[in-house]
Amino acid sequence: MPGINIPGVTDKYNTNNTVEKLMQIERIPLTREQKTLETYKNEQDAWREVNKKMTSLRESAKTLYSFENPFNNKITDSTQEFAITATANRGAQYESFKVDVVQTALADRFLTSELDADTKVPQGTYTYKIQDKTVTMRWKGGSLNEFSTALNRRGNGIISSRVIGASKGKKTLLIEGLKTGEESKLIFEDDAKTFAETSGMIIRVKPKTTSFLSSKSEIKEVKAASGNPQIEEQKGIPSLSEKNIMIKEETVTVPPRGAFSVAIPESALKKSTSRIAFSIQAESVEDITVELNKRGLRPDIPDAGSASFKDITIFNSPFDTQLPEVPEIQRETLEEIVTNSVLFAVLKNGKEIEIPTSSLLEENNPKIELEIKNSDYEGLQGFAIKNRNTGYQINISSMEAYSPDENLGFVPQHPVTQAQDAIIKYEGITIKRSTNDIDDIVPEVTLNLHDKTEKTATISIKPDTESAKDALINFVGKYNQAISEVNILTQNKQELIDELDYLSDAEREKYQGKLGMFVSDSSLTSLKSSLQSSTQARYPYSDQAVITMLSQAGIATNATNYSGYTPSKLRGYLEIDEKKLDEALEKNLNDIKNLFGYDSDGDLIVDSGIAYLLDKQLTAYVQTGGIFPLKTAGLDSKIKASEQKITRLEGQMEQKEAELRAKYGQMEGTLNSLENQQTTISNFANRNNGNR
């Protein structure tokens, strides 16, 4: 019995193969269009890649002449790096200066006494203050660790805490301020103060003050200050003297041309944290030069005097000096003296340092409240008041010395560190700051203090040639990548890929498909020629310039001066002679900076140089609406049209294939019917022949 044949399913007559061969012919336009679409996409990818490489080169070039160019970068060097380092901004001057770190700025760090490991911190409101910042925590009670964790969560950059294991079974709680400086005292309030006392962190003390300059016995004659030039006085002006100084109701009155010195009590000098508080005020009086200018130079002989008894007065006979008559000599007119320089710190070595009182003689005679710290003046021993003024008297209050720690009402029992300012000597000048990062002494330079210097540190500000070198190496790399991209796209030479030994296998395969893709495109060859011209040109920005060409800085197409023939050297790639570049950067950094970008017409805008020209040339190619974006946009239209055509052709192919399969299916059905009829007739004939 013949097998069952289903038209369109079985392939008894090889119709599937026949239809497929016919469809291959029909698909020729579709296949051709698909290859065209693939070409468009490859070309678009190639344009995007070359646009990416040129954009990268442009950005690298811009960094070489922009405001943030690497040639203005500065580095610092310190001879005492463990104690002081520095960071320099781009605007810093090349210089060296000397610094001594007397002390670094510290914050308060207080420990409790050793506590049992299971000590509980009582419930309450815990308040901690540093300057005008406050941390308040409502605590429900708990262990030391729980309290420390909760406090750290609320510390807000003001305070922090830590639990430290002490001896066996004992712990201590450390609470520290996070702000340095003498004014950043850690203050305990509410239950925080109670717990600090009970845990042995602080102890109550009574504020102690020492008053002085309240009696005339403390006033001493002003001695000549060593190390200070003497002020040349007018002839005939009274000398500075302490004789007419008066003290009444704790106020010292210093008349014009009055002067005195006072020593600070020894008890107040023992603590470096001690402070001396007092006020000073100027009061306008009749200028003594008015009366002095009325006097002549002849002797002023007093009268002979008299004697009185009850209502009787007897006058002595006048003196007969028998001096010859001499004409009165007219002296030079004395000028009034007006100065704010009246208060001085007296040091142990006898030197005096003026304490500024610039507003002393302002209108309305303001009272100036002063608070002098012992640590402000190294070796402070006392004060000198020199009222050189001729028309002002100076009123000074009695002085009071006190310790700010004791003034808080408590002192720490176990301080790890106590808040203090940083003290440095910059070129011999003593300077105090509340932080260890000081940026207001040397312009554009921040000093970072770490520890006390063992000897005077020298800080040097130098050019950062390493960052400049890295930027130049990066520029050369970007330039060579851009040139290699152009070479591969515009030339059909296998060696262009083979000589790029840094490529991976995947990249080589990718470039293989790009080789010679844009042989007939003149835009790329024109761009390459412009780039080469810019890098090889001369830029004489100044008659004194040593380096006016890139090759003079060790960067050229044949920087190593190899004499043999190498095809790759003709491709336009740049090479670097590292030794020559290092030497140029060390000796002629400014020349190299101007080589990449300089102002040629004095309008303070860069308008010439290698990097400037490369940026200008590449912008026309890579910017929005530039040559490369236009080419990719043009291919977008072609790709869209090709995809639409392919969609249409694919629809036609599906319809054609359906029609062919329907026709061949009918043909198979007809053939099967005829074959069945033939089989039926044949079987009938065979039966008839058998019955005979």
XYZ file of C-alpha atoms in Angstrom:
692
model
C 0.000 0.000 0.000
C 1.499 3.406 -0.981
C 2.363 5.767 1.869
C 0.162 8.696 2.795
C 1.272 12.007 1.255
C 0.015 15.347 2.656
C 0.563 18.288 0.277
C 2.633 21.042 1.893
C 3.795 18.750 4.721
C 5.538 15.852 3.058
C 8.039 16.546 0.291
C 7.426 13.628 -2.068
C 8.086 15.710 -5.150
C 10.945 17.877 -3.585
C 8.779 20.982 -3.816
C 10.328 22.567 -0.668
C 13.738 22.600 -2.278
C 12.268 23.968 -5.485
C 10.469 26.766 -3.618
C 13.619 27.614 -1.638
C 15.691 27.894 -4.834
C 13.086 30.097 -6.401
C 12.996 32.271 -3.238
C 16.765 32.652 -3.286
C 16.417 34.353 -6.619
C 13.547 36.447 -5.303
C 15.581 37.460 -2.207
C 18.476 38.933 -4.183
C 17.161 42.535 -3.833
C 16.512 41.954 -0.103
C 19.984 40.460 0.480
C 21.567 43.325 -1.416
C 19.684 45.861 0.687
C 20.610 44.090 3.927
C 24.294 44.303 2.964
C 23.808 47.980 2.143
C 22.232 48.546 5.579
C 25.113 46.770 7.292
C 27.558 48.960 5.362
C 25.688 52.100 6.441
C 25.776 50.977 10.081
C 29.478 50.111 9.937
C 30.227 53.488 8.385
C 28.146 55.234 11.039
C 29.983 53.343 13.813
C 33.276 54.328 12.183
C 32.302 58.020 12.068
C 31.170 57.878 15.680
C 34.438 56.268 16.728
C 36.568 58.827 14.895
C 34.383 61.582 16.389
C 34.990 60.079 19.841
C 38.769 59.976 19.295
C 38.886 63.545 17.977
C 36.689 64.793 20.836
C 39.028 63.131 23.328
C 42.017 64.805 21.618
C 40.242 68.175 21.692
C 39.504 67.864 25.423
C 43.111 66.903 26.112
C 44.308 69.919 24.105
C 41.954 72.276 25.951
C 43.390 71.247 29.313
C 46.835 72.383 28.119
C 45.866 76.026 27.634
C 42.750 76.537 29.756
C 42.685 78.313 33.115
C 43.279 74.957 34.812
C 46.262 74.007 32.662
C 48.761 71.718 34.442
C 51.652 74.127 33.955
C 50.287 76.303 36.788
C 50.068 73.440 39.280
C 52.212 73.820 42.375
C 53.707 71.305 44.785
C 55.180 71.911 48.214
C 58.151 70.473 50.054
C 58.822 70.566 53.794
C 62.063 69.781 55.581
C 60.023 68.717 58.643
C 57.186 66.749 57.041
C 56.329 64.921 60.265
C 55.528 68.292 61.858
C 54.304 70.558 59.051
C 53.266 70.170 55.432
C 51.596 72.541 53.015
C 49.273 72.531 50.030
C 49.541 75.227 47.391
C 46.812 76.481 45.089
C 47.499 77.328 41.470
C 47.851 81.021 42.307
C 50.665 80.497 44.829
C 54.019 82.158 44.201
C 57.221 80.158 43.828
C 59.018 80.827 47.118
C 60.547 79.374 50.259
C 59.815 80.416 53.813
C 60.681 79.251 57.309
C 58.215 78.082 59.955
C 58.576 76.828 63.529
C 55.657 74.931 65.029
C 55.658 75.854 68.718
C 52.485 73.897 69.444
C 49.592 72.415 67.481
C 45.955 73.237 68.045
C 44.221 70.741 70.307
C 40.696 69.992 71.470
C 39.504 69.041 74.936
C 39.682 65.265 75.495
C 38.681 64.170 78.997
C 38.646 60.725 80.619
C 36.617 59.512 83.561
C 38.279 57.692 86.436
C 38.411 53.908 86.109
C 34.839 52.631 86.429
C 33.422 49.143 86.944
C 32.683 47.506 83.589
C 28.977 47.229 84.479
C 28.640 50.909 85.471
C 25.321 52.424 84.402
C 24.927 55.996 83.176
C 21.864 57.427 84.967
C 18.766 58.685 83.207
C 18.711 62.421 82.535
C 19.295 65.306 80.136
C 22.917 65.476 79.048
C 24.060 68.782 77.546
C 27.503 69.519 76.110
C 28.604 72.858 74.677
C 31.544 74.052 72.603
C 31.453 77.776 71.860
C 27.952 78.442 70.474
C 27.239 74.816 69.519
C 25.166 72.604 71.828
C 24.475 68.866 71.912
C 21.541 67.829 74.113
C 20.580 64.181 74.642
C 17.646 62.861 76.655
C 18.991 59.607 78.030
C 16.836 56.787 79.419
C 19.720 55.173 81.269
C 22.010 52.333 80.294
C 25.559 51.008 80.099
C 28.677 52.986 79.227
C 28.788 51.443 75.739
C 25.130 52.245 75.078
C 25.611 55.805 76.312
C 28.699 56.297 74.119
C 26.908 54.939 71.040
C 23.891 57.190 71.627
C 26.103 60.242 72.187
C 28.041 59.596 68.979
C 24.781 59.451 67.027
C 23.899 62.925 68.292
C 27.413 64.356 68.254
C 26.786 66.246 65.002
C 30.472 66.923 64.431
C 30.737 68.707 67.800
C 31.667 65.957 70.264
C 32.348 62.227 70.204
C 32.954 59.550 72.825
C 34.628 56.196 73.242
C 34.716 53.490 75.898
C 38.271 52.317 76.650
C 39.251 49.208 78.540
C 41.424 50.098 81.527
C 42.616 47.586 84.095
C 40.923 44.200 84.477
C 37.181 44.624 84.953
C 37.478 48.404 84.630
C 36.572 50.844 81.859
C 36.927 54.556 81.241
C 34.758 56.842 79.133
C 36.488 59.353 76.849
C 34.552 62.420 75.723
C 36.270 64.723 73.257
C 35.452 67.955 71.504
C 35.838 67.920 67.740
C 36.805 71.576 67.459
C 40.325 72.744 68.220
C 41.417 76.052 69.667
C 41.628 77.741 73.025
C 38.102 79.119 72.685
C 36.659 75.635 72.044
C 36.340 74.576 75.674
C 34.157 71.536 76.374
C 31.457 72.645 78.808
C 29.178 70.277 80.737
C 25.636 71.286 81.671
C 22.598 69.656 83.280
C 23.075 65.952 84.087
C 26.214 65.838 81.952
C 27.970 67.948 84.576
C 26.679 65.786 87.423
C 27.828 62.561 85.742
C 31.203 64.118 84.839
C 31.731 64.920 88.531
C 30.567 61.576 89.912
C 32.632 59.658 87.343
C 35.791 61.598 88.186
C 36.049 63.337 84.812
C 36.006 66.842 86.325
C 36.339 68.396 89.758
C 34.750 71.596 91.045
C 37.062 74.537 91.783
C 36.496 78.061 92.986
C 37.390 80.749 90.454
C 40.640 82.440 91.471
C 41.650 85.927 90.373
C 44.700 88.013 91.148
C 44.311 91.784 91.071
C 47.209 94.178 90.634
C 47.932 97.767 89.563
C 45.778 99.057 92.419
C 48.444 100.980 94.396
C 51.204 103.385 93.442
C 53.813 101.118 94.980
C 53.374 98.740 92.039
C 54.233 101.451 89.526
C 57.842 101.446 88.327
C 59.876 103.718 86.157
C 59.911 102.803 82.449
C 63.293 101.456 81.431
C 64.754 101.739 77.960
C 63.511 98.749 75.986
C 66.204 96.599 74.378
C 65.889 95.824 70.715
C 63.531 98.774 70.063
C 64.717 101.944 68.338
C 64.317 105.068 70.428
C 61.833 107.606 69.136
C 63.466 110.944 68.436
C 61.653 113.568 70.523
C 61.285 117.301 69.869
C 63.735 119.549 71.670
C 62.097 121.078 74.699
C 59.390 118.441 75.089
C 59.145 116.996 78.634
C 60.579 113.512 79.124
C 58.321 110.569 79.895
C 57.938 110.304 83.679
C 55.973 108.347 86.291
C 55.971 111.220 88.848
C 52.546 112.723 88.143
C 50.649 109.446 87.818
C 47.643 109.122 90.119
C 45.655 106.089 91.302
C 42.137 106.614 92.549
C 39.216 104.181 92.834
C 41.123 101.419 91.006
C 41.819 103.694 88.031
C 45.314 104.790 87.047
C 45.461 108.254 85.435
C 48.452 108.833 83.198
C 48.801 112.532 82.245
C 50.368 113.714 78.989
C 54.003 112.556 78.809
C 53.397 110.173 81.705
C 54.784 106.640 81.657
C 55.199 103.645 83.949
C 55.631 99.889 83.980
C 53.944 97.226 86.073
C 54.988 93.598 86.656
C 52.540 90.702 86.450
C 52.365 88.763 89.761
C 54.387 85.553 89.758
C 51.279 83.463 90.551
C 49.652 84.624 87.316
C 52.733 83.761 85.264
C 52.887 80.104 86.332
C 50.041 79.026 84.031
C 50.393 79.548 80.306
C 46.597 79.666 80.064
C 46.293 82.668 82.398
C 44.744 85.860 81.076
C 45.009 89.487 82.204
C 41.890 91.617 81.784
C 41.733 95.419 82.038
C 40.389 98.457 80.216
C 42.070 101.531 78.767
C 40.552 104.859 77.741
C 41.868 108.189 76.454
C 40.550 111.530 77.754
C 41.134 114.817 75.986
C 42.857 117.532 78.101
C 44.505 120.888 77.417
C 47.524 120.335 75.226
C 50.726 121.036 77.184
C 52.483 122.400 74.089
C 50.277 125.539 74.248
C 51.824 126.661 77.556
C 55.299 125.434 76.657
C 55.350 127.489 73.492
C 54.688 130.695 75.537
C 57.909 130.343 77.543
C 61.203 131.918 76.497
C 64.689 130.625 77.090
C 65.795 133.223 79.757
C 66.065 131.932 83.364
C 62.817 132.039 85.295
C 63.888 133.380 88.715
C 61.333 132.854 91.520
C 60.340 135.758 93.806
C 62.102 136.209 97.161
C 59.152 134.903 99.163
C 57.516 136.243 102.374
C 56.714 135.455 106.023
C 53.381 135.988 107.843
C 52.386 136.137 111.525
C 48.781 136.797 112.343
C 47.838 139.866 110.311
C 51.446 140.875 109.585
C 53.226 139.809 106.334
C 56.888 140.679 105.645
C 58.244 140.311 102.068
C 61.874 139.500 101.385
C 63.979 141.783 99.258
C 64.151 140.724 95.587
C 67.156 138.615 94.487
C 69.972 140.513 92.835
C 71.428 137.997 90.425
C 73.619 140.612 88.779
C 73.105 138.730 85.497
C 73.718 140.746 82.373
C 70.716 141.625 80.323
C 70.404 139.206 77.406
C 67.739 139.282 74.726
C 65.107 136.556 74.937
C 65.894 133.786 72.439
C 62.932 132.515 70.458
C 62.846 128.679 70.499
C 61.282 126.376 67.853
C 57.536 125.896 68.216
C 56.651 122.525 69.731
C 54.218 120.397 67.751
C 51.423 118.528 69.493
C 51.881 114.742 69.649
C 48.962 112.429 68.907
C 49.518 108.666 68.916
C 47.619 105.449 69.658
C 50.837 103.632 70.582
C 50.685 103.741 74.351
C 50.494 100.111 75.540
C 53.357 97.609 75.377
C 54.011 94.033 76.520
C 57.309 93.776 78.434
C 59.129 90.482 77.856
C 61.626 88.632 80.029
C 64.528 89.665 77.788
C 63.628 93.349 78.213
C 62.102 93.761 74.785
C 58.788 95.497 74.309
C 56.032 94.579 71.858
C 53.256 97.061 71.148
C 49.738 95.914 72.030
C 47.432 97.424 69.370
C 44.896 99.991 70.572
C 44.053 101.569 67.216
C 40.640 102.911 68.295
C 41.948 104.600 71.448
C 41.744 108.191 70.161
C 38.523 107.824 68.225
C 35.785 110.394 68.697
C 33.775 110.042 71.959
C 36.792 108.398 73.667
C 35.633 104.766 73.670
C 36.725 102.447 76.471
C 38.722 99.493 75.143
C 38.313 96.211 77.023
C 41.447 94.084 76.726
C 42.127 90.453 77.577
C 45.778 89.499 77.179
C 46.746 85.823 77.229
C 50.096 84.782 78.646
C 50.631 82.651 75.577
C 50.116 85.663 73.257
C 53.572 86.975 74.102
C 56.334 84.484 74.793
C 58.180 85.471 77.967
C 55.563 88.043 79.066
C 56.535 89.673 82.377
C 54.537 92.894 82.579
C 53.198 95.949 80.778
C 54.507 99.412 79.962
C 52.283 102.448 79.416
C 53.955 105.321 77.542
C 51.641 108.273 77.005
C 53.655 110.314 74.517
C 50.532 112.365 73.735
C 50.546 116.043 74.672
C 46.766 116.561 74.664
C 45.388 113.294 76.071
C 45.546 111.607 79.435
C 45.191 107.836 79.612
C 42.967 106.088 82.164
C 43.711 102.436 82.904
C 41.712 100.174 85.175
C 43.346 97.898 87.710
C 44.373 94.583 86.174
C 42.948 91.159 86.975
C 44.672 87.847 86.200
C 42.651 84.624 86.073
C 42.654 81.113 84.595
C 39.788 80.484 82.147
C 39.635 76.798 83.155
C 39.006 77.701 86.768
C 36.571 80.376 85.692
C 34.324 77.640 84.312
C 33.886 76.327 87.859
C 35.608 73.001 87.170
C 38.860 71.529 85.877
C 39.434 68.096 84.278
C 40.949 65.404 86.504
C 42.173 63.138 83.710
C 42.717 65.323 80.627
C 44.236 63.574 77.614
C 44.576 66.939 75.877
C 43.201 70.381 76.646
C 41.931 72.913 74.132
C 44.687 75.182 72.903
C 45.510 77.294 69.867
C 48.199 76.448 67.383
C 51.272 78.663 67.730
C 53.786 79.030 64.924
C 56.608 81.359 64.085
C 56.459 82.435 60.453
C 59.741 84.059 59.465
C 60.234 84.835 63.173
C 56.746 86.325 63.650
C 54.667 84.575 66.315
C 51.173 83.715 65.036
C 48.273 81.963 66.764
C 45.353 80.192 65.139
C 42.582 77.956 66.445
C 43.086 75.304 63.766
C 45.936 73.181 62.452
C 45.028 74.002 58.847
C 46.092 77.626 58.405
C 45.298 79.297 55.088
C 45.513 83.015 55.867
C 49.238 83.551 56.362
C 50.817 82.749 52.993
C 48.597 83.699 50.018
C 47.137 80.648 48.218
C 48.962 78.264 50.586
C 47.495 76.172 53.419
C 49.830 75.132 56.221
C 48.965 71.775 57.805
C 50.353 71.353 61.317
C 50.959 67.841 62.667
C 53.462 68.141 65.512
C 56.020 70.416 67.113
C 59.059 70.985 64.887
C 62.449 69.757 66.085
C 64.128 72.579 64.176
C 63.010 75.336 61.849
C 61.158 73.910 58.859
C 61.678 75.268 55.361
C 58.585 75.152 53.143
C 59.237 75.423 49.407
C 56.648 76.100 46.685
C 57.732 74.558 43.380
C 56.211 73.917 39.939
C 54.523 70.530 39.585
C 56.468 69.264 36.584
C 55.163 65.704 37.055
C 51.538 66.674 36.469
C 52.607 68.745 33.454
C 54.525 65.769 32.082
C 51.574 63.421 32.631
C 49.295 65.848 30.783
C 51.707 66.017 27.841
C 52.024 62.227 27.701
C 48.235 61.962 27.773
C 48.003 64.527 24.955
C 50.510 62.629 22.786
C 48.612 59.370 23.405
C 45.279 60.944 22.394
C 46.897 62.521 19.341
C 48.408 59.232 18.166
C 45.114 57.365 18.662
C 43.327 59.976 16.553
C 45.971 59.787 13.795
C 45.896 55.956 13.766
C 42.092 56.064 13.392
C 42.416 58.369 10.371
C 45.212 56.263 8.844
C 43.222 53.014 9.066
C 40.041 54.568 7.661
C 41.769 56.330 4.738
C 44.343 53.708 3.683
C 44.038 50.046 2.738
C 47.328 48.798 4.191
C 47.477 45.828 6.541
C 50.669 47.119 8.213
C 48.688 50.034 9.651
C 47.003 47.546 11.982
C 49.981 45.231 12.469
C 52.230 48.031 13.783
C 49.758 48.902 16.551
C 51.093 46.341 19.024
C 48.882 47.609 21.869
C 45.659 46.355 20.230
C 43.770 43.349 21.591
C 42.582 40.562 19.283
C 39.021 41.921 19.373
C 40.258 45.413 18.489
C 42.360 44.065 15.618
C 39.342 42.251 14.212
C 37.277 45.415 14.553
C 39.883 47.526 12.763
C 40.193 44.880 10.057
C 36.634 45.681 9.021
C 37.391 49.429 8.969
C 40.565 49.241 6.880
C 40.288 51.627 3.933
C 36.588 52.296 4.628
C 36.853 56.022 3.761
C 39.646 55.986 1.176
C 37.812 58.507 -0.980
C 36.777 60.835 1.890
C 38.883 64.022 1.803
C 37.645 65.437 5.131
C 39.772 63.024 7.168
C 42.975 63.513 5.181
C 42.452 67.279 5.342
C 42.012 67.122 9.121
C 45.149 65.000 9.524
C 47.152 67.497 7.494
C 45.883 70.396 9.665
C 46.755 68.564 12.898
C 50.268 67.810 11.689
C 50.826 71.410 10.592
C 49.753 72.711 13.999
C 52.057 70.392 15.942
C 55.069 71.092 13.728
C 54.728 74.881 13.484
C 56.822 77.471 15.319
C 55.224 79.707 17.984
C 57.558 82.637 18.842
C 55.488 84.122 21.647
C 58.511 86.095 22.922
C 61.942 87.137 21.689
C 63.422 85.630 24.866
C 61.668 82.280 24.457
C 64.001 79.277 24.375
C 61.357 76.757 23.276
C 59.113 77.805 20.386
C 58.535 74.393 18.736
C 57.209 71.130 20.117
C 60.288 69.273 18.878
C 62.498 71.463 21.116
C 60.645 70.050 24.115
C 61.373 66.451 23.069
C 58.060 65.748 21.300
C 58.191 65.153 17.528
C 57.527 62.583 14.792
C 61.150 61.476 15.158
C 61.993 62.564 18.681
C 64.560 59.789 19.219
C 66.506 60.847 16.072
C 66.653 57.269 14.757
C 68.523 57.440 11.421
C 67.179 54.238 9.871
C 64.066 53.963 7.698
C 60.906 53.021 9.564
C 57.585 53.279 7.698
C 55.690 53.911 10.936
C 57.629 57.179 11.429
C 56.005 58.480 8.275
C 52.470 57.925 9.563
C 52.416 61.205 11.521
C 52.628 59.747 15.038
C 54.364 61.767 17.773
C 57.211 60.369 19.882
C 58.575 61.542 23.240
C 62.226 61.867 24.166
C 61.609 61.586 27.910
C 65.029 62.839 28.983
C 64.774 65.914 26.783
C 61.187 66.561 27.956
C 62.197 66.337 31.630
C 65.005 68.825 31.074
C 62.704 71.234 29.201
C 60.059 71.077 31.920
C 62.658 71.713 34.615
C 64.305 74.693 32.895
C 61.673 76.180 30.570
C 58.259 75.331 31.991
C 56.809 78.741 31.140
C 57.974 78.416 27.511
C 56.198 75.071 27.185
C 53.056 76.528 28.747
C 53.032 79.363 26.184
C 53.863 76.928 23.378
C 50.425 75.353 23.867
C 48.511 78.589 24.388
C 49.354 82.292 24.732
C 47.868 85.754 24.277
C 49.465 87.351 21.215
C 47.620 90.703 21.217
C 47.508 91.606 24.912
C 43.731 91.275 25.410
C 44.220 88.610 28.124
C 42.563 85.943 25.926
C 44.561 83.008 24.559
C 44.574 83.236 20.769
C 47.578 81.209 19.606
C 49.551 78.067 20.400
C 49.395 74.360 19.556
C 46.555 73.417 21.910
C 44.535 76.521 20.988
C 44.771 75.774 17.246
C 44.001 72.061 17.680
C 40.943 72.946 19.753
C 39.802 75.425 17.102
C 40.348 72.966 14.221
C 38.693 70.013 15.938
C 35.700 72.041 17.104
C 34.586 72.466 13.479
C 34.557 68.671 13.144
C 33.121 67.433 16.449
C 30.734 70.142 17.672
C 26.968 69.830 17.199
C 26.347 70.564 13.513
C 30.018 69.870 12.717
C 31.384 67.648 9.946
C 31.314 64.350 11.849
C 27.839 64.806 13.399
C 26.496 65.752 9.940
C 27.955 62.596 8.435
C 26.414 60.388 11.135
C 23.105 62.260 10.745
C 23.207 61.688 6.971
C 23.753 57.988 7.538
C 20.825 58.000 9.993
C 18.534 58.988 7.097
C 20.021 56.341 4.817
C 19.720 53.679 7.518
C 16.105 54.583 8.165
C 15.271 54.451 4.434
C 17.123 51.147 4.049
C 15.334 49.604 7.038
C 11.986 50.656 5.570
C 12.916 49.126 2.212
C 14.010 45.892 3.893
C 10.722 45.728 5.813
C 8.830 46.162 2.548
C 10.928 43.547 0.724
C 10.582 41.088 3.595
C 6.801 41.455 3.357
C 6.958 40.820 -0.369
C 9.158 37.759 0.153
C 6.741 36.303 2.666
C 3.854 36.835 0.279
C 5.799 35.384 -2.684
C 6.858 32.339 -0.691
C 3.261 31.772 0.439
C 2.071 31.987 -3.164
C 4.710 29.514 -4.386
C 3.977 27.066 -1.629
C 0.227 27.310 -2.362
C 0.786 26.658 -6.062
C 3.157 23.785 -5.496
C 0.777 22.408 -2.866
C -2.025 22.351 -5.463
C 0.303 20.736 -7.930
C 1.206 18.040 -5.433
C -2.475 17.472 -4.720
C -3.267 17.106 -8.409
C -0.365 14.735 -8.957
C -1.386 12.698 -5.954
C -4.974 12.484 -7.304
C -3.761 11.375 -10.720
C -1.459 8.830 -9.143
C -4.312 7.471 -7.026
C -6.544 7.193 -10.088
C -3.807 5.375 -11.963
C -3.373 3.011 -9.043
C -7.150 2.355 -8.913
C -7.298 1.623 -12.664
C -4.284 -0.606 -12.469
C -5.746 -2.574 -9.551
C -9.068 -2.962 -11.401
C -7.296 -4.256 -14.526
C -5.305 -6.715 -12.486
C -8.437 -8.111 -10.817
C -10.187 -8.560 -14.175
C -7.216 -10.372 -15.623
C -7.179 -12.652 -12.614
C -10.835 -13.649 -13.027
C -10.405 -14.915 -16.521
